[in-house]
Amino acid sequence: MSSSRSTPVSRRGILAAGGAVGIGALLAACGGGKGPGGTNGSDGKGSWTFTDDRKEKVSLAHTPQRIVAFTGTAAALHDFGIDDQIVGVFGPTNLKNGKPDPQAGDLDIDKVTILGNAYNQFNVEKYAALRPDLLVTNMYEPDALWFVPDDSKDKITKLAESVAITSSRTPLVKIIERYAELAESLGADLKAKKVTDAKARFEKASESLRKAAKAHPVKVLACSGSPDLFYASNPGINADLMYYKSLGVDLIVPDHLDKDGYFESLSWENADKYRADVLLLDNRTATLQPKDLAAKPSWAKLPAVKAHQITPWSSEPRFSYAGAAPLIESLAKAIGSAKKVN
């Protein structure tokens, strides 16, 4: 991950004056149904259970039909075949030009209610009005629901049950498998051609990356740019980087990590601390891109920049075969055409 946990784009509150009254009135109508335990999915009698990565067993009287999810999570579930059940999303969803944010994947954002489009934006009243059965999101840190604001978390979690899937410190493929398991419990057919084709593409891409890394042993730095700092990311904690490293990619490991272990914060004067042949640059909308970074002298002097060996990094990947395959293909192509510059 990059710096969005520490330096979010926006921390604006969005509850209107008097909103708490409306929320309170809706709480009684939207209470989640906690039933007896069981195995993941339907028990054949209509009830549904799923044990998430907090080791919490969620039990409902029926398979969730009204799901609200973090945008990237909703997009991953959509890739596995969950579509009409998704009624709302929160997190980066649409761009300033109206087009879908890359994290939305193939999700039709016109069909869902957007509760917030940036960090710390989550319209609780809109959420309550959706009458949600279930909230689903990623979990980068233990018990932390990704993009669910801390100041309204208690109100939000009272309105519906929640499921959190671990999204760091675990290799990418394992997280994808967990999302597949969740999607199947919600009614997805994992044997559908759309899903099996995506998995085959993912496996083919992974093998291509393995071969490229072996044939071109270049050093790669996963990084992110902000106006004041250059972040060198840790391949020992980011799920996608962990997976790429397991395929043989020579990813640089920063030696002075920040508190949570995701990256090392470097001043721009020290952006050349790690001698990378290829830069895997965070491409999220909240981060600086090559055109933005061109004015920084220290960026322009980096050997990988001079050699035009920069490739986009979706540092919050979509945890599905369809979402991950193009990312792996892109990295395989970049490494396959890269040369050592250090």
Tab-separated table of C-alpha atoms in Angstrom:
chain	number	residue	atom	x	y	z
A	1	MET	CA	0.000	0.000	0.000
A	2	SER	CA	0.939	3.576	-0.355
A	3	SER	CA	0.173	6.564	1.775
A	4	SER	CA	-3.612	6.853	1.639
A	5	ARG	CA	-4.007	5.463	5.137
A	6	SER	CA	-1.777	8.178	6.522
A	7	THR	CA	-2.521	11.075	4.177
A	8	PRO	CA	-6.064	10.658	2.865
A	9	VAL	CA	-7.275	13.050	0.208
A	10	SER	CA	-10.271	14.150	2.202
A	11	ARG	CA	-11.439	13.866	5.756
A	12	ARG	CA	-14.665	15.764	5.256
A	13	GLY	CA	-17.652	14.690	7.259
A	14	ILE	CA	-20.849	14.318	5.255
A	15	LEU	CA	-23.612	13.995	7.813
A	16	ALA	CA	-26.093	16.808	7.456
A	17	ALA	CA	-27.379	18.681	10.479
A	18	GLY	CA	-29.922	16.597	12.289
A	19	GLY	CA	-28.810	13.461	10.431
A	20	ALA	CA	-28.459	11.457	13.604
A	21	VAL	CA	-32.204	11.714	14.202
A	22	GLY	CA	-32.979	10.216	10.802
A	23	ILE	CA	-30.449	7.450	11.342
A	24	GLY	CA	-31.919	6.588	14.704
A	25	ALA	CA	-35.368	6.295	13.206
A	26	LEU	CA	-34.068	3.916	10.565
A	27	LEU	CA	-32.075	1.690	12.912
A	28	ALA	CA	-35.132	-0.183	14.115
A	29	ALA	CA	-36.245	-0.912	10.568
A	30	CYS	CA	-32.835	-2.119	9.403
A	31	GLY	CA	-31.715	-4.425	12.179
A	32	GLY	CA	-29.576	-7.334	11.036
A	33	GLY	CA	-30.870	-10.816	11.621
A	34	LYS	CA	-28.427	-12.851	13.661
A	35	GLY	CA	-29.349	-16.464	13.585
A	36	PRO	CA	-27.717	-19.746	14.586
A	37	GLY	CA	-24.328	-20.686	13.192
A	38	GLY	CA	-23.540	-23.052	10.355
A	39	THR	CA	-21.204	-23.401	7.382
A	40	ASN	CA	-20.481	-20.686	4.837
A	41	GLY	CA	-23.375	-20.123	2.457
A	42	SER	CA	-26.925	-21.369	2.542
A	43	ASP	CA	-27.846	-24.316	4.729
A	44	GLY	CA	-30.543	-25.402	2.288
A	45	LYS	CA	-33.282	-23.812	4.394
A	46	GLY	CA	-32.667	-20.284	3.201
A	47	SER	CA	-30.418	-19.082	6.016
A	48	TRP	CA	-26.877	-17.858	5.305
A	49	THR	CA	-23.650	-17.823	7.284
A	50	PHE	CA	-20.099	-16.783	6.553
A	51	THR	CA	-17.040	-16.624	8.795
A	52	ASP	CA	-14.910	-13.645	7.835
A	53	ASP	CA	-11.233	-12.926	8.441
A	54	ARG	CA	-11.930	-11.412	11.843
A	55	LYS	CA	-13.052	-14.953	12.700
A	56	GLU	CA	-16.551	-13.558	13.139
A	57	LYS	CA	-19.419	-15.747	12.005
A	58	VAL	CA	-22.132	-13.720	10.326
A	59	SER	CA	-25.555	-15.359	10.289
A	60	LEU	CA	-28.634	-14.128	8.440
A	61	ALA	CA	-32.095	-15.572	7.913
A	62	HIS	CA	-31.548	-15.507	4.137
A	63	THR	CA	-28.764	-15.036	1.591
A	64	PRO	CA	-28.013	-11.297	1.431
A	65	GLN	CA	-29.933	-9.587	-1.363
A	66	ARG	CA	-28.945	-5.986	-0.588
A	67	ILE	CA	-25.166	-5.683	-0.315
A	68	VAL	CA	-23.184	-2.486	0.205
A	69	ALA	CA	-19.436	-2.743	-0.314
A	70	PHE	CA	-16.195	-0.842	-0.735
A	71	THR	CA	-15.949	-0.082	-4.453
A	72	GLY	CA	-13.010	-2.397	-5.140
A	73	THR	CA	-14.680	-5.136	-3.127
A	74	ALA	CA	-17.943	-4.724	-5.030
A	75	ALA	CA	-16.010	-4.889	-8.293
A	76	ALA	CA	-14.302	-8.132	-7.220
A	77	LEU	CA	-17.616	-9.717	-6.250
A	78	HIS	CA	-19.050	-8.574	-9.594
A	79	ASP	CA	-16.189	-10.358	-11.382
A	80	PHE	CA	-17.284	-13.590	-9.719
A	81	GLY	CA	-20.907	-13.081	-10.776
A	82	ILE	CA	-22.508	-11.097	-7.944
A	83	ASP	CA	-24.318	-8.222	-9.611
A	84	ASP	CA	-27.929	-7.266	-8.788
A	85	GLN	CA	-27.364	-7.882	-5.080
A	86	ILE	CA	-24.931	-4.948	-4.904
A	87	VAL	CA	-27.024	-1.848	-4.202
A	88	GLY	CA	-24.446	0.593	-2.834
A	89	VAL	CA	-20.724	1.325	-2.778
A	90	PHE	CA	-18.288	3.565	-0.919
A	91	GLY	CA	-14.754	4.563	-1.823
A	92	PRO	CA	-13.225	5.786	-5.112
A	93	THR	CA	-16.029	5.168	-7.626
A	94	ASN	CA	-16.119	7.903	-10.241
A	95	LEU	CA	-13.556	10.353	-11.570
A	96	LYS	CA	-13.955	14.091	-12.021
A	97	ASN	CA	-14.805	13.513	-15.682
A	98	GLY	CA	-17.656	11.212	-14.682
A	99	LYS	CA	-15.958	8.011	-15.820
A	100	PRO	CA	-15.592	5.066	-13.405
A	101	ASP	CA	-12.555	5.030	-11.144
A	102	PRO	CA	-10.213	2.137	-12.035
A	103	GLN	CA	-11.110	0.512	-8.702
A	104	ALA	CA	-14.702	0.131	-9.936
A	105	GLY	CA	-13.535	-2.397	-12.513
A	106	ASP	CA	-16.448	-3.633	-14.627
A	107	LEU	CA	-19.052	-2.600	-12.066
A	108	ASP	CA	-21.896	-0.546	-13.543
A	109	ILE	CA	-21.640	2.465	-11.247
A	110	ASP	CA	-24.895	3.901	-12.609
A	111	LYS	CA	-26.798	0.998	-11.053
A	112	VAL	CA	-25.557	1.532	-7.492
A	113	THR	CA	-25.905	4.253	-4.868
A	114	ILE	CA	-22.581	5.936	-4.151
A	115	LEU	CA	-22.274	6.678	-0.430
A	116	GLY	CA	-18.948	8.468	-0.682
A	117	ASN	CA	-16.247	8.890	-3.302
A	118	ALA	CA	-13.187	9.474	-1.115
A	119	TYR	CA	-11.606	8.529	2.178
A	120	ASN	CA	-13.756	9.379	5.204
A	121	GLN	CA	-16.831	9.998	3.043
A	122	PHE	CA	-19.700	7.696	3.947
A	123	ASN	CA	-23.287	8.992	3.939
A	124	VAL	CA	-24.837	7.053	6.810
A	125	GLU	CA	-28.384	8.218	6.083
A	126	LYS	CA	-28.174	7.037	2.478
A	127	TYR	CA	-26.764	3.751	3.737
A	128	ALA	CA	-29.646	3.259	6.139
A	129	ALA	CA	-32.171	4.122	3.420
A	130	LEU	CA	-30.776	1.304	1.265
A	131	ARG	CA	-31.978	-1.217	3.890
A	132	PRO	CA	-28.711	-3.189	3.618
A	133	ASP	CA	-28.456	-6.866	4.504
A	134	LEU	CA	-24.668	-6.880	4.498
A	135	LEU	CA	-21.633	-4.608	4.304
A	136	VAL	CA	-18.442	-6.037	2.784
A	137	THR	CA	-15.013	-4.436	2.717
A	138	ASN	CA	-11.290	-5.091	2.830
A	139	MET	CA	-9.264	-5.253	6.026
A	140	TYR	CA	-5.672	-4.057	5.780
A	141	GLU	CA	-5.200	-3.891	9.541
A	142	PRO	CA	-6.824	-6.201	12.127
A	143	ASP	CA	-10.480	-5.281	12.752
A	144	ALA	CA	-10.217	-2.102	10.657
A	145	LEU	CA	-13.000	-1.888	8.077
A	146	TRP	CA	-11.460	-0.263	5.009
A	147	PHE	CA	-13.001	3.135	4.150
A	148	VAL	CA	-15.547	2.891	6.965
A	149	PRO	CA	-14.943	6.126	8.930
A	150	ASP	CA	-13.997	5.626	12.575
A	151	ASP	CA	-16.252	8.443	13.735
A	152	SER	CA	-19.375	6.826	12.279
A	153	LYS	CA	-18.346	3.165	12.432
A	154	ASP	CA	-20.632	2.366	15.371
A	155	LYS	CA	-23.696	3.771	13.590
A	156	ILE	CA	-22.823	1.977	10.363
A	157	THR	CA	-22.222	-1.443	11.903
A	158	LYS	CA	-25.551	-1.310	13.759
A	159	LEU	CA	-27.466	-1.029	10.484
A	160	ALA	CA	-26.345	-4.357	9.006
A	161	GLU	CA	-23.944	-7.228	9.523
A	162	SER	CA	-20.458	-6.811	8.077
A	163	VAL	CA	-17.861	-9.059	6.489
A	164	ALA	CA	-14.168	-8.132	6.316
A	165	ILE	CA	-11.602	-9.920	4.167
A	166	THR	CA	-7.880	-9.644	4.977
A	167	SER	CA	-6.130	-7.648	2.263
A	168	SER	CA	-2.501	-7.495	3.376
A	169	ARG	CA	0.245	-9.747	4.726
A	170	THR	CA	-1.317	-12.522	2.645
A	171	PRO	CA	-0.373	-13.374	-0.967
A	172	LEU	CA	-2.732	-12.075	-3.638
A	173	VAL	CA	-3.916	-15.491	-4.781
A	174	LYS	CA	-5.026	-16.457	-1.272
A	175	ILE	CA	-7.138	-13.316	-0.959
A	176	ILE	CA	-8.702	-13.936	-4.359
A	177	GLU	CA	-9.631	-17.422	-3.193
A	178	ARG	CA	-11.342	-15.939	-0.133
A	179	TYR	CA	-13.354	-13.570	-2.311
A	180	ALA	CA	-14.315	-16.494	-4.524
A	181	GLU	CA	-15.500	-18.342	-1.431
A	182	LEU	CA	-17.555	-15.359	-0.311
A	183	ALA	CA	-19.042	-14.869	-3.773
A	184	GLU	CA	-19.974	-18.534	-3.994
A	185	SER	CA	-21.730	-18.323	-0.633
A	186	LEU	CA	-23.717	-15.386	-2.012
A	187	GLY	CA	-24.857	-17.420	-4.997
A	188	ALA	CA	-22.097	-17.030	-7.596
A	189	ASP	CA	-21.340	-19.932	-9.938
A	190	LEU	CA	-17.564	-20.368	-9.866
A	191	LYS	CA	-17.817	-22.795	-12.792
A	192	ALA	CA	-19.337	-20.144	-15.056
A	193	LYS	CA	-17.276	-19.538	-18.200
A	194	LYS	CA	-16.659	-15.919	-17.226
A	195	VAL	CA	-14.979	-17.047	-14.005
A	196	THR	CA	-13.035	-20.014	-15.375
A	197	ASP	CA	-11.760	-17.963	-18.326
A	198	ALA	CA	-10.561	-15.250	-15.941
A	199	LYS	CA	-8.795	-17.807	-13.765
A	200	ALA	CA	-7.081	-19.334	-16.804
A	201	ARG	CA	-5.930	-15.872	-17.886
A	202	PHE	CA	-4.631	-15.192	-14.366
A	203	GLU	CA	-2.635	-18.438	-14.340
A	204	LYS	CA	-1.228	-17.770	-17.813
A	205	ALA	CA	-0.244	-14.232	-16.799
A	206	SER	CA	1.454	-15.529	-13.661
A	207	GLU	CA	3.539	-17.956	-15.689
A	208	SER	CA	4.477	-15.149	-18.099
A	209	LEU	CA	5.650	-13.030	-15.184
A	210	ARG	CA	7.656	-15.924	-13.777
A	211	LYS	CA	9.434	-16.375	-17.126
A	212	ALA	CA	10.031	-12.643	-17.591
A	213	ALA	CA	11.508	-12.281	-14.115
A	214	LYS	CA	13.872	-15.180	-14.736
A	215	ALA	CA	14.974	-13.942	-18.152
A	216	HIS	CA	15.319	-10.292	-17.083
A	217	PRO	CA	16.582	-10.136	-13.470
A	218	VAL	CA	16.029	-6.399	-13.051
A	219	LYS	CA	15.474	-4.687	-9.724
A	220	VAL	CA	11.957	-3.314	-9.254
A	221	LEU	CA	10.834	-0.687	-6.745
A	222	ALA	CA	7.138	-0.371	-5.948
A	223	CYS	CA	6.615	3.268	-5.088
A	224	SER	CA	4.197	6.136	-4.701
A	225	GLY	CA	4.531	9.871	-5.076
A	226	SER	CA	3.013	12.718	-3.091
A	227	PRO	CA	3.872	16.436	-3.160
A	228	ASP	CA	6.212	16.169	-0.174
A	229	LEU	CA	7.286	12.536	0.024
A	230	PHE	CA	8.358	9.583	-2.084
A	231	TYR	CA	7.181	6.250	-0.696
A	232	ALA	CA	9.105	2.997	-1.201
A	233	SER	CA	6.675	0.143	-0.636
A	234	ASN	CA	7.259	-3.117	1.183
A	235	PRO	CA	6.847	-6.366	-0.810
A	236	GLY	CA	6.610	-8.255	2.464
A	237	ILE	CA	3.190	-6.847	3.374
A	238	ASN	CA	1.389	-5.794	0.172
A	239	ALA	CA	-0.582	-8.754	-1.149
A	240	ASP	CA	0.170	-8.227	-4.831
A	241	LEU	CA	3.859	-7.551	-4.242
A	242	MET	CA	4.124	-10.662	-2.089
A	243	TYR	CA	2.724	-12.674	-4.974
A	244	TYR	CA	4.989	-11.067	-7.574
A	245	LYS	CA	8.001	-11.763	-5.373
A	246	SER	CA	6.943	-15.421	-5.094
A	247	LEU	CA	7.032	-15.554	-8.905
A	248	GLY	CA	10.648	-14.390	-8.900
A	249	VAL	CA	10.349	-10.631	-9.337
A	250	ASP	CA	13.347	-8.954	-7.681
A	251	LEU	CA	11.462	-6.379	-5.634
A	252	ILE	CA	13.485	-4.008	-3.487
A	253	VAL	CA	12.752	-4.251	0.252
A	254	PRO	CA	13.000	-0.874	2.042
A	255	ASP	CA	15.159	-1.024	5.163
A	256	HIS	CA	13.517	1.675	7.286
A	257	LEU	CA	9.776	1.051	7.227
A	258	ASP	CA	7.150	3.311	8.738
A	259	LYS	CA	5.074	2.273	11.745
A	260	ASP	CA	2.582	0.012	9.949
A	261	GLY	CA	5.236	-1.565	7.762
A	262	TYR	CA	3.751	-0.704	4.367
A	263	PHE	CA	6.388	1.691	3.102
A	264	GLU	CA	9.415	3.854	3.830
A	265	SER	CA	8.795	7.599	3.618
A	266	LEU	CA	11.607	9.402	1.824
A	267	SER	CA	12.106	13.097	1.231
A	268	TRP	CA	12.347	13.892	-2.468
A	269	GLU	CA	16.024	14.729	-1.935
A	270	ASN	CA	16.516	11.067	-0.993
A	271	ALA	CA	14.309	9.555	-3.695
A	272	ASP	CA	17.372	7.881	-5.196
A	273	LYS	CA	18.121	5.840	-2.057
A	274	TYR	CA	17.178	2.589	-3.805
A	275	ARG	CA	18.759	1.861	-7.167
A	276	ALA	CA	15.869	0.470	-9.177
A	277	ASP	CA	15.876	-0.546	-12.823
A	278	VAL	CA	12.081	-0.424	-13.005
A	279	LEU	CA	9.629	1.709	-11.042
A	280	LEU	CA	6.219	0.218	-10.299
A	281	LEU	CA	4.388	3.510	-9.695
A	282	ASP	CA	1.158	3.771	-7.701
A	283	ASN	CA	-1.528	4.859	-10.177
A	284	ARG	CA	-4.404	5.663	-7.819
A	285	THR	CA	-6.155	8.977	-8.360
A	286	ALA	CA	-4.878	10.311	-5.021
A	287	THR	CA	-1.211	9.936	-6.005
A	288	LEU	CA	1.091	11.866	-8.329
A	289	GLN	CA	1.660	10.451	-11.807
A	290	PRO	CA	4.688	10.874	-14.139
A	291	LYS	CA	3.290	14.071	-15.686
A	292	ASP	CA	2.857	15.502	-12.168
A	293	LEU	CA	6.301	14.363	-11.078
A	294	ALA	CA	8.171	15.681	-14.100
A	295	ALA	CA	8.780	19.027	-12.415
A	296	LYS	CA	10.664	17.403	-9.527
A	297	PRO	CA	14.408	17.381	-10.357
A	298	SER	CA	15.098	14.372	-8.126
A	299	TRP	CA	12.450	12.354	-9.989
A	300	ALA	CA	13.828	13.253	-13.396
A	301	LYS	CA	17.320	12.118	-12.318
A	302	LEU	CA	16.276	8.593	-11.358
A	303	PRO	CA	17.862	6.037	-13.733
A	304	ALA	CA	14.577	4.206	-14.266
A	305	VAL	CA	12.854	7.487	-15.171
A	306	LYS	CA	15.623	8.421	-17.620
A	307	ALA	CA	15.242	4.987	-19.227
A	308	HIS	CA	11.419	5.351	-19.369
A	309	GLN	CA	11.121	2.149	-17.337
A	310	ILE	CA	8.049	3.136	-15.341
A	311	THR	CA	4.967	0.961	-15.200
A	312	PRO	CA	1.640	1.596	-13.419
A	313	TRP	CA	0.937	-0.082	-10.107
A	314	SER	CA	-2.608	-0.606	-8.888
A	315	SER	CA	-1.605	-0.658	-5.241
A	316	GLU	CA	-5.166	-1.496	-4.169
A	317	PRO	CA	-5.766	-4.394	-6.567
A	318	ARG	CA	-9.149	-5.876	-7.318
A	319	PHE	CA	-9.139	-9.218	-5.553
A	320	SER	CA	-10.437	-11.344	-8.393
A	321	TYR	CA	-8.838	-13.281	-11.237
A	322	ALA	CA	-10.324	-10.836	-13.751
A	323	GLY	CA	-9.034	-7.860	-11.807
A	324	ALA	CA	-5.524	-9.174	-11.184
A	325	ALA	CA	-4.710	-10.791	-14.537
A	326	PRO	CA	-4.225	-7.535	-16.500
A	327	LEU	CA	-1.978	-6.161	-13.735
A	328	ILE	CA	0.254	-9.221	-13.891
A	329	GLU	CA	0.340	-9.087	-17.693
A	330	SER	CA	1.360	-5.433	-17.564
A	331	LEU	CA	4.192	-6.111	-15.122
A	332	ALA	CA	5.390	-9.105	-17.139
A	333	LYS	CA	5.548	-6.939	-20.254
A	334	ALA	CA	7.417	-4.157	-18.432
A	335	ILE	CA	9.992	-6.524	-16.963
A	336	GLY	CA	10.312	-8.429	-20.222
A	337	SER	CA	11.371	-5.277	-22.063
A	338	ALA	CA	13.436	-3.716	-19.267
A	339	LYS	CA	17.193	-3.372	-19.120
A	340	LYS	CA	19.489	-2.905	-16.168
A	341	VAL	CA	20.257	0.772	-15.661
A	342	ASN	CA	22.192	0.531	-12.400
